Short mmCIF file of C-alpha atoms and ligand atoms in Angstrom, two decimals:
data_model
loop_
_atom_site.label_atom_id
_atom_site.label_comp_id
_atom_site.label_asym_id
_atom_site.label_seq_id
_atom_site.Cartn_x
_atom_site.Cartn_y
_atom_site.Cartn_z
CA MET A 40 168.13 191.76 -206.25
CA GLN A 41 168.83 187.83 -206.44
CA PHE A 42 166.01 185.91 -208.51
CA ASP A 43 165.58 182.20 -208.76
CA THR A 44 163.95 182.46 -211.82
CA VAL A 45 163.08 185.68 -214.28
CA ILE A 46 160.30 185.54 -216.79
CA HIS A 47 161.14 188.19 -219.31
CA GLY A 48 159.71 189.68 -222.57
CA GLY A 49 156.29 188.95 -222.01
CA THR A 50 152.86 190.75 -221.94
CA LEU A 51 151.79 190.72 -218.46
CA VAL A 52 147.73 190.24 -217.91
CA THR A 53 146.16 190.63 -214.53
CA SER A 54 142.27 191.08 -214.03
CA SER A 55 142.96 194.99 -214.32
CA ASP A 56 145.96 195.50 -216.70
CA VAL A 57 147.79 194.51 -219.86
CA ALA A 58 151.34 195.63 -219.85
CA ARG A 59 154.98 194.95 -220.76
CA GLY A 60 156.89 193.75 -218.18
CA ASP A 61 159.19 191.15 -216.44
CA ILE A 62 158.53 189.06 -213.14
CA GLY A 63 161.07 187.94 -210.56
CA ILE A 64 160.81 185.07 -208.64
CA ARG A 65 162.42 183.98 -205.15
CA ASP A 66 161.61 181.23 -202.78
CA GLY A 67 158.36 180.50 -204.61
CA ARG A 68 157.06 184.11 -204.82
CA ILE A 69 156.73 186.84 -207.10
CA VAL A 70 159.27 189.48 -205.76
CA ALA A 71 159.53 191.86 -208.50
CA VAL A 72 157.53 192.83 -211.60
CA ALA A 73 159.50 195.51 -213.54
CA GLU A 74 160.89 196.47 -216.98
CA ASN A 75 164.15 194.63 -218.03
CA LEU A 76 164.93 192.49 -214.96
CA SER A 77 168.35 191.08 -215.09
CA GLY A 78 169.69 188.14 -213.54
CA GLY A 79 167.72 184.93 -212.34
CA ASP A 80 169.44 181.45 -211.87
CA ALA A 81 166.99 180.54 -214.52
CA ARG A 82 165.67 182.85 -217.45
CA ILE A 83 161.97 182.02 -219.23
CA ASP A 84 161.96 183.90 -222.52
CA ALA A 85 158.10 184.85 -222.70
CA GLY A 86 158.35 186.95 -225.97
CA GLY A 87 155.25 187.07 -227.97
CA ARG A 88 153.40 185.54 -225.04
CA LEU A 89 150.90 186.31 -222.38
CA VAL A 90 151.94 186.00 -218.54
CA MET A 91 149.07 185.70 -216.30
CA PRO A 92 148.06 184.23 -213.02
CA GLY A 93 147.90 180.57 -213.09
CA GLY A 94 144.11 179.18 -213.60
CA ILE A 95 142.46 178.24 -210.22
CA GLU A 96 139.76 175.72 -211.22
CA ALA A 97 137.16 176.11 -208.49
CA HIS A 98 134.82 172.96 -209.41
CA ALA A 99 136.18 169.66 -210.19
CA HIS A 100 135.31 166.11 -208.89
CA ILE A 101 138.54 164.19 -208.00
CA ALA A 102 138.91 160.75 -206.57
CA GLN A 103 135.73 161.52 -205.44
CA GLU A 104 132.31 159.04 -205.41
CA SER A 105 129.48 160.59 -207.09
CA SER A 106 126.01 160.94 -206.12
CA SER A 107 125.30 157.22 -206.63
CA GLY A 108 128.68 156.24 -205.35
CA VAL A 109 130.54 155.80 -208.14
CA MET A 110 134.19 156.78 -208.25
CA GLY A 111 135.49 159.15 -211.06
CA ALA A 112 138.23 158.03 -213.34
CA ASP A 113 140.50 160.88 -211.90
CA ASP A 114 142.63 160.53 -208.86
CA TYR A 115 144.74 163.61 -207.84
CA LEU A 116 147.93 162.87 -209.84
CA SER A 117 145.92 162.46 -213.18
CA GLY A 118 143.37 165.23 -212.25
CA SER A 119 145.98 167.82 -211.43
CA VAL A 120 148.29 167.01 -214.41
CA ALA A 121 145.32 167.45 -216.61
CA ALA A 122 144.67 170.51 -214.87
CA ALA A 123 148.21 171.79 -215.11
CA PHE A 124 147.94 171.01 -219.07
CA GLY A 125 145.18 173.23 -219.02
CA GLY A 126 146.59 176.12 -217.69
CA ASN A 127 145.97 175.99 -214.07
CA SER A 128 148.32 176.15 -211.23
CA SER A 129 146.01 175.31 -208.45
CA PHE A 130 142.56 173.88 -207.70
CA ILE A 131 139.85 173.08 -205.41
CA PRO A 132 138.19 169.84 -205.49
CA PHE A 133 135.35 168.51 -203.40
CA ALA A 134 135.91 166.21 -200.21
CA ALA A 135 132.36 164.53 -199.94
CA GLN A 136 130.98 163.37 -196.74
CA HIS A 137 128.95 160.21 -196.82
CA ARG A 138 126.06 159.94 -194.25
CA GLY A 139 127.08 159.26 -190.99
CA GLN A 140 130.93 159.90 -191.70
CA SER A 141 132.42 162.60 -189.58
CA VAL A 142 133.97 165.57 -191.23
CA ASP A 143 137.40 164.84 -189.38
CA ASP A 144 137.29 161.30 -191.43
CA VAL A 145 136.31 162.78 -194.93
CA ILE A 146 139.52 165.47 -194.40
CA ALA A 147 141.73 162.67 -193.16
CA THR A 148 140.54 160.33 -196.49
CA TYR A 149 141.02 163.47 -198.91
CA ASP A 150 144.24 164.58 -197.73
CA ALA A 151 145.65 160.80 -198.23
CA ARG A 152 144.02 160.99 -201.97
CA ALA A 153 145.53 164.60 -202.56
CA ALA A 154 149.17 163.81 -201.54
CA ARG A 155 149.57 162.80 -205.18
CA SER A 156 148.94 166.16 -206.62
CA VAL A 157 151.16 168.25 -208.70
CA ILE A 158 149.83 171.50 -207.95
CA ASP A 159 148.44 173.22 -205.16
CA TYR A 160 145.00 172.22 -203.73
CA SER A 161 142.21 172.69 -201.48
CA TYR A 162 138.84 171.01 -200.88
CA HIS A 163 135.04 172.58 -200.83
CA LEU A 164 133.56 170.38 -197.96
CA ILE A 165 130.34 168.47 -199.31
CA ILE A 166 127.88 168.08 -196.33
CA THR A 167 125.09 165.56 -196.77
CA ASP A 168 124.64 164.97 -193.07
CA PRO A 169 124.50 167.98 -190.98
CA SER A 170 124.15 166.47 -187.54
CA GLU A 171 124.76 168.51 -184.42
CA ALA A 172 128.08 167.15 -183.66
CA VAL A 173 129.07 168.27 -187.38
CA LEU A 174 127.41 171.69 -187.03
CA GLN A 175 128.71 172.43 -183.67
CA ASP A 176 132.22 170.68 -183.39
CA GLN A 177 133.53 169.31 -186.68
CA LEU A 178 132.73 172.27 -189.21
CA PRO A 179 134.46 174.54 -186.86
CA ARG A 180 137.48 172.27 -186.62
CA ALA A 181 137.21 172.14 -190.79
CA PHE A 182 137.40 175.95 -190.81
CA ALA A 183 140.18 176.12 -188.10
CA ARG A 184 142.26 174.19 -190.85
CA GLY A 185 141.42 176.64 -193.72
CA ILE A 186 138.56 175.01 -195.22
CA THR A 187 136.22 177.84 -195.43
CA SER A 188 133.74 176.69 -198.46
CA PHE A 189 130.85 173.92 -197.94
CA LYS A 190 128.82 172.68 -200.54
CA VAL A 191 125.01 171.63 -200.36
CA PHE A 192 122.90 169.82 -203.07
CA MET A 193 119.19 170.33 -203.25
CA THR A 194 119.15 167.38 -205.46
CA TYR A 195 119.96 163.51 -205.57
CA ASP A 196 118.40 161.61 -202.97
CA MET A 197 121.72 160.59 -201.41
CA MET A 198 122.74 164.08 -201.00
CA ASN A 199 119.98 166.57 -200.54
CA ILE A 200 119.60 167.59 -197.28
CA GLY A 201 116.82 169.64 -197.23
CA ASP A 202 115.53 173.27 -196.56
CA GLY A 203 116.28 173.04 -192.99
CA GLY A 204 119.64 171.32 -193.57
CA MET A 205 120.82 174.15 -195.76
CA LEU A 206 119.70 176.75 -193.23
CA ASP A 207 121.88 175.09 -190.50
CA ILE A 208 124.86 174.79 -192.74
CA LEU A 209 124.27 178.61 -194.22
CA SER A 210 124.08 179.95 -190.55
CA VAL A 211 127.11 177.89 -189.20
CA ALA A 212 128.97 179.18 -192.39
CA ARG A 213 127.86 182.65 -191.86
CA ASP A 214 129.24 182.57 -188.42
CA HIS A 215 132.55 181.65 -189.38
CA GLY A 216 133.06 183.42 -192.30
CA ALA A 217 132.52 180.39 -194.96
CA ILE A 218 130.69 180.72 -198.02
CA THR A 219 128.08 177.83 -198.94
CA MET A 220 127.93 176.78 -202.49
CA VAL A 221 124.96 175.12 -203.81
CA HIS A 222 123.82 172.62 -206.54
CA ALA A 223 120.51 174.12 -207.31
CA GLU A 224 117.68 171.76 -208.67
CA ASN A 225 114.30 170.86 -207.23
CA ASN A 226 114.55 167.39 -206.33
CA ASP A 227 110.98 166.63 -206.40
CA MET A 228 110.21 168.22 -209.78
CA VAL A 229 113.26 166.02 -211.28
CA LYS A 230 111.85 163.06 -209.74
CA TRP A 231 108.21 163.65 -210.92
CA MET A 232 109.35 164.20 -214.34
CA ASN A 233 111.46 160.96 -214.13
CA GLY A 234 108.30 159.00 -213.15
CA ARG A 235 106.19 160.38 -215.82
CA LEU A 236 109.28 159.81 -218.53
CA ALA A 237 109.77 156.25 -217.05
CA ARG A 238 105.70 155.49 -217.39
CA ALA A 239 105.78 156.43 -221.11
CA GLY A 240 108.99 154.39 -221.80
CA LEU A 241 111.07 157.68 -222.85
CA VAL A 242 114.25 156.76 -221.35
CA ALA A 243 116.84 157.33 -224.05
CA PRO A 244 119.80 159.75 -222.93
CA LYS A 245 118.09 162.67 -224.82
CA TYR A 246 115.25 162.56 -222.26
CA HIS A 247 117.84 163.54 -219.32
CA ALA A 248 117.51 166.66 -220.48
CA ILE A 249 113.67 166.82 -220.49
CA SER A 250 113.47 165.34 -216.92
CA ARG A 251 115.48 168.12 -215.28
CA PRO A 252 113.38 171.33 -216.61
CA GLU A 253 114.70 174.74 -216.74
CA LEU A 254 112.20 175.67 -213.81
CA ALA A 255 113.76 172.97 -211.63
CA GLU A 256 116.80 175.16 -211.37
CA GLU A 257 115.36 178.44 -211.50
CA GLU A 258 112.81 177.60 -208.47
CA ALA A 259 115.91 176.16 -206.60
CA ILE A 260 117.94 178.83 -207.14
CA ASN A 261 115.34 181.18 -205.87
CA ARG A 262 114.53 179.04 -202.81
CA ALA A 263 118.39 178.89 -202.21
CA ILE A 264 118.76 182.62 -202.23
CA SER A 265 115.71 183.03 -199.71
CA LEU A 266 117.35 180.82 -197.20
CA ALA A 267 120.58 182.48 -197.47
CA LYS A 268 118.88 185.85 -196.92
CA LEU A 269 117.14 184.62 -193.72
CA VAL A 270 120.44 184.00 -192.21
CA ASP A 271 122.33 186.93 -194.17
CA ALA A 272 125.06 184.28 -195.25
CA PRO A 273 127.06 184.44 -198.82
CA LEU A 274 126.09 181.89 -201.34
CA PHE A 275 127.55 180.60 -204.37
CA ILE A 276 125.42 178.97 -207.19
CA VAL A 277 127.41 176.53 -208.82
CA HIS A 278 126.88 175.35 -212.90
CA VAL A 279 124.21 177.83 -213.61
CA SER A 280 122.86 176.19 -217.01
CA THR A 281 119.85 178.07 -217.61
CA ALA A 282 119.00 181.90 -218.59
CA GLY A 283 116.36 182.41 -216.07
CA GLY A 284 119.00 181.31 -213.44
CA ALA A 285 121.41 183.66 -214.50
CA ALA A 286 118.93 186.77 -214.63
CA ILE A 287 117.57 185.53 -210.83
CA VAL A 288 121.43 185.90 -210.06
CA GLN A 289 122.12 189.06 -212.03
CA ARG A 290 118.94 190.92 -210.30
CA GLU A 291 120.13 189.61 -206.85
CA ILE A 292 123.72 190.87 -206.98
CA LEU A 293 122.29 194.30 -208.28
CA ALA A 294 120.05 194.28 -205.25
CA GLY A 295 123.09 193.89 -203.12
CA THR A 296 122.89 190.42 -202.23
CA ARG A 297 126.01 188.50 -201.02
CA LEU A 298 125.72 186.24 -204.15
CA PHE A 299 128.22 184.56 -206.38
CA ALA A 300 127.75 182.03 -209.24
CA GLU A 301 129.66 180.18 -211.83
CA THR A 302 128.58 178.51 -215.38
CA CYS A 303 130.63 175.91 -217.38
CA PRO A 304 131.90 175.21 -220.66
CA GLN A 305 129.52 172.67 -221.46
CA TYR A 306 126.55 175.21 -221.28
CA LEU A 307 128.16 177.52 -223.68
CA ALA A 308 129.41 174.91 -225.90
CA PHE A 309 126.67 172.07 -226.26
CA THR A 310 123.20 171.87 -226.38
CA ARG A 311 120.39 169.01 -225.53
CA ASP A 312 120.90 167.71 -229.11
CA ASP A 313 124.23 166.29 -228.19
CA LEU A 314 122.17 164.30 -225.89
CA ASP A 315 120.49 162.87 -229.18
CA ARG A 316 123.89 161.36 -230.71
CA PRO A 317 123.46 158.06 -232.22
CA GLY A 318 123.08 154.94 -230.06
CA MET A 319 124.22 155.74 -226.71
CA GLU A 320 126.56 158.18 -227.66
CA GLY A 321 124.53 160.82 -225.69
CA ALA A 322 125.58 159.41 -222.33
CA LYS A 323 128.89 161.26 -222.80
CA PHE A 324 127.12 164.42 -222.47
CA VAL A 325 124.67 163.35 -219.58
CA CYS A 326 125.28 166.05 -216.54
CA SER A 327 123.29 167.96 -214.07
CA PRO A 328 121.67 170.27 -214.51
CA PRO A 329 121.44 169.25 -218.22
CA LEU A 330 122.47 170.80 -221.39
CA ARG A 331 120.13 173.38 -222.74
CA ASP A 332 119.67 174.86 -226.25
CA ALA A 333 121.01 177.47 -228.48
CA ALA A 334 119.34 180.41 -227.00
CA THR A 335 120.42 179.71 -223.62
CA GLN A 336 123.98 179.39 -224.79
CA ALA A 337 123.40 183.07 -226.10
CA ALA A 338 122.26 184.01 -223.01
CA LEU A 339 124.93 182.67 -220.63
CA TRP A 340 127.52 184.07 -222.84
CA GLN A 341 126.02 187.42 -222.37
CA HIS A 342 125.86 187.12 -218.45
CA VAL A 343 129.59 185.78 -218.71
CA LYS A 344 130.68 189.05 -220.56
CA SER A 345 128.46 191.35 -218.50
CA GLY A 346 129.83 190.20 -215.10
CA THR A 347 127.02 188.22 -213.68
CA PHE A 348 129.48 185.26 -213.29
CA THR A 349 132.34 185.04 -210.51
CA SER A 350 133.81 182.33 -212.53
CA VAL A 351 133.57 179.87 -215.27
CA SER A 352 134.89 176.53 -213.85
CA SER A 353 134.78 172.82 -215.46
CA ASP A 354 132.56 170.82 -212.94
CA HIS A 355 134.96 168.18 -214.29
CA ALA A 356 133.15 164.70 -213.28
CA PRO A 357 134.99 162.10 -215.23
CA TYR A 358 133.19 159.13 -216.20
CA ARG A 359 134.81 156.93 -218.83
CA TYR A 360 132.33 155.85 -221.77
CA ASP A 361 132.70 152.37 -220.54
CA GLU A 362 131.53 149.93 -217.70
CA THR A 363 133.75 151.75 -215.07
CA GLY A 364 132.07 154.85 -215.55
CA LYS A 365 129.06 155.77 -217.53
CA PHE A 366 127.77 152.45 -217.98
CA ILE A 367 128.51 151.18 -214.30
CA LYS A 368 125.15 149.71 -214.27
CA GLY A 369 125.00 148.09 -217.77
CA ARG A 370 125.39 149.30 -221.26
CA ASP A 371 121.51 149.64 -222.50
CA ILE A 372 120.13 151.79 -219.45
CA PRO A 373 117.63 154.13 -219.01
CA TYR A 374 119.15 157.78 -218.55
CA PRO A 375 118.77 158.03 -214.87
CA GLN A 376 121.10 155.14 -214.52
CA ILE A 377 123.92 156.59 -216.73
CA SER A 378 126.56 158.34 -214.57
CA ASN A 379 126.40 161.95 -214.19
CA GLY A 380 129.03 164.61 -215.21
CA MET A 381 131.34 165.48 -218.30
CA PRO A 382 135.26 165.75 -217.97
CA GLY A 383 136.80 169.27 -218.89
CA ILE A 384 139.40 170.28 -216.32
CA ALA A 385 141.99 170.66 -219.28
CA ALA A 386 139.64 171.97 -221.80
CA ARG A 387 138.15 174.92 -219.55
CA LEU A 388 140.69 177.64 -220.06
CA PRO A 389 141.58 176.86 -223.85
CA TYR A 390 137.75 176.95 -224.43
CA LEU A 391 137.33 179.90 -222.50
CA PHE A 392 140.43 181.77 -224.05
CA SER A 393 139.41 180.46 -227.69
CA GLU A 394 135.85 181.05 -227.47
CA GLY A 395 135.89 184.11 -225.40
CA VAL A 396 138.92 186.48 -225.73
CA VAL A 397 139.97 185.25 -229.33
CA LYS A 398 136.12 185.30 -230.75
CA GLY A 399 135.94 188.91 -228.94
CA ARG A 400 133.48 187.76 -226.08
CA ILE A 401 135.47 188.94 -223.10
CA SER A 402 138.55 190.93 -222.45
CA LEU A 403 141.92 189.40 -221.44
CA GLN A 404 141.57 190.99 -218.23
CA GLN A 405 137.85 189.45 -217.70
CA PHE A 406 139.76 185.91 -218.96
CA VAL A 407 142.17 186.46 -215.89
CA SER A 408 139.01 187.44 -213.39
CA LEU A 409 137.02 184.77 -214.60
CA SER A 410 139.84 181.69 -214.46
CA SER A 411 141.71 182.70 -211.70
CA THR A 412 141.46 186.28 -209.76
CA ASN A 413 137.80 185.84 -208.48
CA ALA A 414 138.18 182.25 -207.54
CA ALA A 415 140.98 183.09 -205.27
CA ARG A 416 139.17 186.16 -203.81
CA THR A 417 135.80 184.10 -203.43
CA PHE A 418 137.11 181.10 -201.95
CA GLY A 419 140.08 182.85 -199.60
CA MET A 420 143.16 181.88 -201.62
CA THR A 421 144.72 185.20 -200.62
CA ASP A 422 148.13 184.69 -202.12
CA LYS A 423 147.17 183.63 -205.29
CA GLY A 424 145.18 184.83 -208.52
CA SER A 425 147.49 188.16 -209.20
CA LEU A 426 150.85 188.68 -210.34
CA ALA A 427 151.49 191.46 -207.44
CA PRO A 428 154.79 191.33 -205.78
CA GLY A 429 154.26 189.22 -202.39
CA MET A 430 151.87 186.98 -204.21
CA ASP A 431 152.67 183.03 -204.91
CA ALA A 432 154.46 182.67 -208.29
CA ASP A 433 151.28 180.61 -209.50
CA ILE A 434 151.72 181.66 -213.32
CA ALA A 435 150.70 180.46 -216.88
CA ILE A 436 152.33 181.54 -219.88
CA TRP A 437 150.22 181.64 -222.82
CA ASP A 438 150.73 181.59 -226.48
CA PRO A 439 148.07 183.60 -227.87
CA GLU A 440 148.57 182.29 -231.35
CA ALA A 441 148.92 179.12 -231.00
CA THR A 442 146.37 176.77 -232.77
CA ARG A 443 145.69 173.05 -231.97
CA VAL A 444 142.46 171.10 -232.55
CA MET A 445 141.20 169.80 -229.11
CA SER A 446 141.66 165.82 -228.81
CA LEU A 447 141.90 163.32 -226.03
CA GLN A 448 145.43 162.97 -226.09
CA ASP A 449 146.00 166.40 -225.17
CA GLN A 450 143.73 166.16 -221.72
CA HIS A 451 146.07 164.33 -219.93
CA ASP A 452 143.52 162.86 -217.87
CA ASN A 453 142.36 159.33 -217.29
CA MET A 454 139.35 159.54 -219.85
CA ASP A 455 138.58 157.92 -222.79
CA TYR A 456 136.77 160.66 -224.52
CA THR A 457 136.65 164.27 -224.49
CA PRO A 458 133.18 166.02 -225.32
CA PHE A 459 135.24 169.00 -226.93
CA GLU A 460 136.98 166.39 -229.50
CA GLY A 461 137.61 168.47 -232.70
CA LEU A 462 137.07 171.91 -231.39
CA GLU A 463 139.54 174.33 -233.20
CA LEU A 464 141.26 176.47 -230.69
CA THR A 465 143.35 179.38 -230.71
CA GLY A 466 145.43 180.27 -227.69
CA LEU A 467 147.06 177.54 -225.54
CA PRO A 468 148.84 177.54 -222.13
CA GLU A 469 152.57 176.60 -222.70
CA THR A 470 154.19 176.81 -219.45
CA VAL A 471 152.64 176.67 -215.96
CA MET A 472 154.46 177.07 -212.36
CA THR A 473 152.89 176.79 -208.75
CA ARG A 474 154.98 178.39 -206.20
CA GLY A 475 157.84 179.39 -208.76
CA ALA A 476 158.28 175.75 -209.74
CA LEU A 477 157.67 174.50 -213.10
CA ILE A 478 154.64 171.94 -213.50
CA THR A 479 154.30 171.72 -217.39
CA HIS A 480 156.78 173.47 -219.93
CA LYS A 481 156.10 173.09 -223.84
CA GLY A 482 154.19 170.05 -223.52
CA ARG A 483 156.17 168.26 -220.96
CA LEU A 484 155.46 167.51 -217.53
CA ILE A 485 158.25 168.62 -215.19
CA ALA A 486 156.49 168.45 -211.96
CA LYS A 487 156.73 165.68 -209.35
CA GLU A 488 153.99 163.39 -208.05
CA GLY A 489 153.15 165.12 -204.76
CA GLN A 490 154.72 168.75 -205.43
CA GLY A 491 151.23 170.37 -204.71
CA LYS A 492 150.61 171.39 -201.07
CA PHE A 493 147.34 171.99 -199.46
CA VAL A 494 146.53 175.89 -199.23
CA PRO A 495 144.85 176.82 -196.10
CA ARG A 496 141.92 179.49 -197.13
CA ALA A 497 141.08 182.86 -195.23
CA PRO A 498 137.66 183.24 -194.08
CA MET A 499 135.35 185.60 -196.11
CA ARG A 500 135.36 189.09 -195.16
CA LEU A 501 131.50 190.13 -195.37
CA LEU A 502 131.77 193.99 -196.46
CA GLY A 503 128.64 196.34 -195.60
CA ASP A 504 125.93 196.05 -192.97
CA GLY A 505 124.31 192.82 -194.10
CA TYR A 506 120.66 191.97 -194.30
CA LEU A 507 118.62 191.36 -191.30
CA ALA A 508 115.30 189.77 -192.16
CA LYS A 509 112.49 191.52 -190.00
CA GLU A 510 111.46 188.49 -188.24
CA ARG A 511 114.99 187.93 -187.01
CA ASP A 512 115.29 191.58 -186.05
CA PRO A 513 115.01 191.97 -182.09
CA ALA A 514 113.56 195.49 -182.87
CA GLN A 515 110.64 193.92 -185.00
CA ASN A 516 109.95 190.52 -183.34
CA PHE A 517 109.00 190.93 -180.01
CA GLY A 518 112.56 191.00 -178.92
CA ALA A 519 113.69 187.12 -179.72
CA GLN A 520 117.27 186.90 -180.02
CA ILE A 521 117.29 184.15 -182.91
O1 URP B 73 126.83 166.02 -213.56
C1 URP B 73 127.54 166.56 -212.67
N1 URP B 73 127.39 167.80 -212.78
N2 URP B 73 127.99 165.72 -211.87
C2 URP B 73 128.81 165.91 -210.98
C3 URP B 73 128.22 166.29 -209.81
C4 URP B 73 127.84 167.35 -209.72
O2 URP B 73 126.44 167.37 -209.62
O3 URP B 73 128.18 168.63 -209.46
ZN1 ZN B 74 126.59 169.73 -209.26
ZN1 ZN B 75 130.19 169.47 -209.85
#
């Protein structure tokens, strides 16, 4: 057999297995997995290394305006380079609709932005204006292009579409085989808390954590699940930050609800005490939902271990610690005016490997599931997330024994800080390839700008009979076909 590249001598890790073997690659695909493959125009020695499916980052804000209109620091070049140095061979950032904007226009805008990417990409489509034209014509056109996931917000005044809007989106998504992602926080609870804190003059960064109560997340998760059940639509809860929220997800999955969820390294690594760092340093840790406490960290790790979460994503939302980002509205500002979000696209997988695999919390196979395979299956990247013959040669080679202290300079993003600065890591990605082409290798960027390709994604195949609320069942609702 002819190979363009052979990766030899490594330990192959998939979501199910760990075994010695070589990988043969031709025309961007894996064409052989076997012992002692000879040949190959190029040969990569993976002795002592782990050879895994490249990471798939399923939650990142790249070249995207925030909920208050602030452009993040990373474009598709810096964002994709940072992702690759962090072990990812593809990613699915968001393409965000502004109210009044057509979905066709949103996609055209992001196509132009994403043309710089060095790794493969798709978009989750954020819908903030579910008009009839959007629901009837524009979303079906987006599906036809292979954009098979939407995101909606239950918070932020500029994004929140209300329960009726969510039902409309969920229903269209269900009809086409798309999955709806949701940022679940009760907007009115947050606004009420903001008002109380402001009246008391409590506006330092640490009060951000108080302003967005755990109950606000738990209530919204429950409500989002009820809305999804009414239309029998699959739902993905993004950035779960509370033990209560994770327990709801776990309970519903056990009950058969078509539910998926993620948490993020920041909720495992930091607490609300980080928001109370000296001066305005706490601004670096302002994200929504907010950081919680040590008990929550322990509970979330338990849910990571036991399979509640589909994936661990970064929610990379890069706002620099300066007047272009965190302080775009001024230096000494009350917490609600600090730009929301933390960077972490390059830190996600080294963090999960070091704190998860090396510390014995998760297995290597779980690492692959949480970092790649589950995202590929859930979001319809059918050719990615595995090492089987026929799949894209999207591969990350890790040195499980390499050590490093996390620092800004090895993030390769456009940020001026990393919240993970100083964290001692064991296990690092050494080589990342996308469709057989080297993206990064031994600390060097090999890929050229624009090398990444848009990945049309498959619709979600719903298994089982589904759930019909009795009020929507013609046998039980006086025959109404609704
Ligand atoms: O604080 C965060 N997570 N900012 C990014 C936008 C969002 O809510 O996902
Ligand atoms: Zn969010
Ligand atoms: Zn986000």
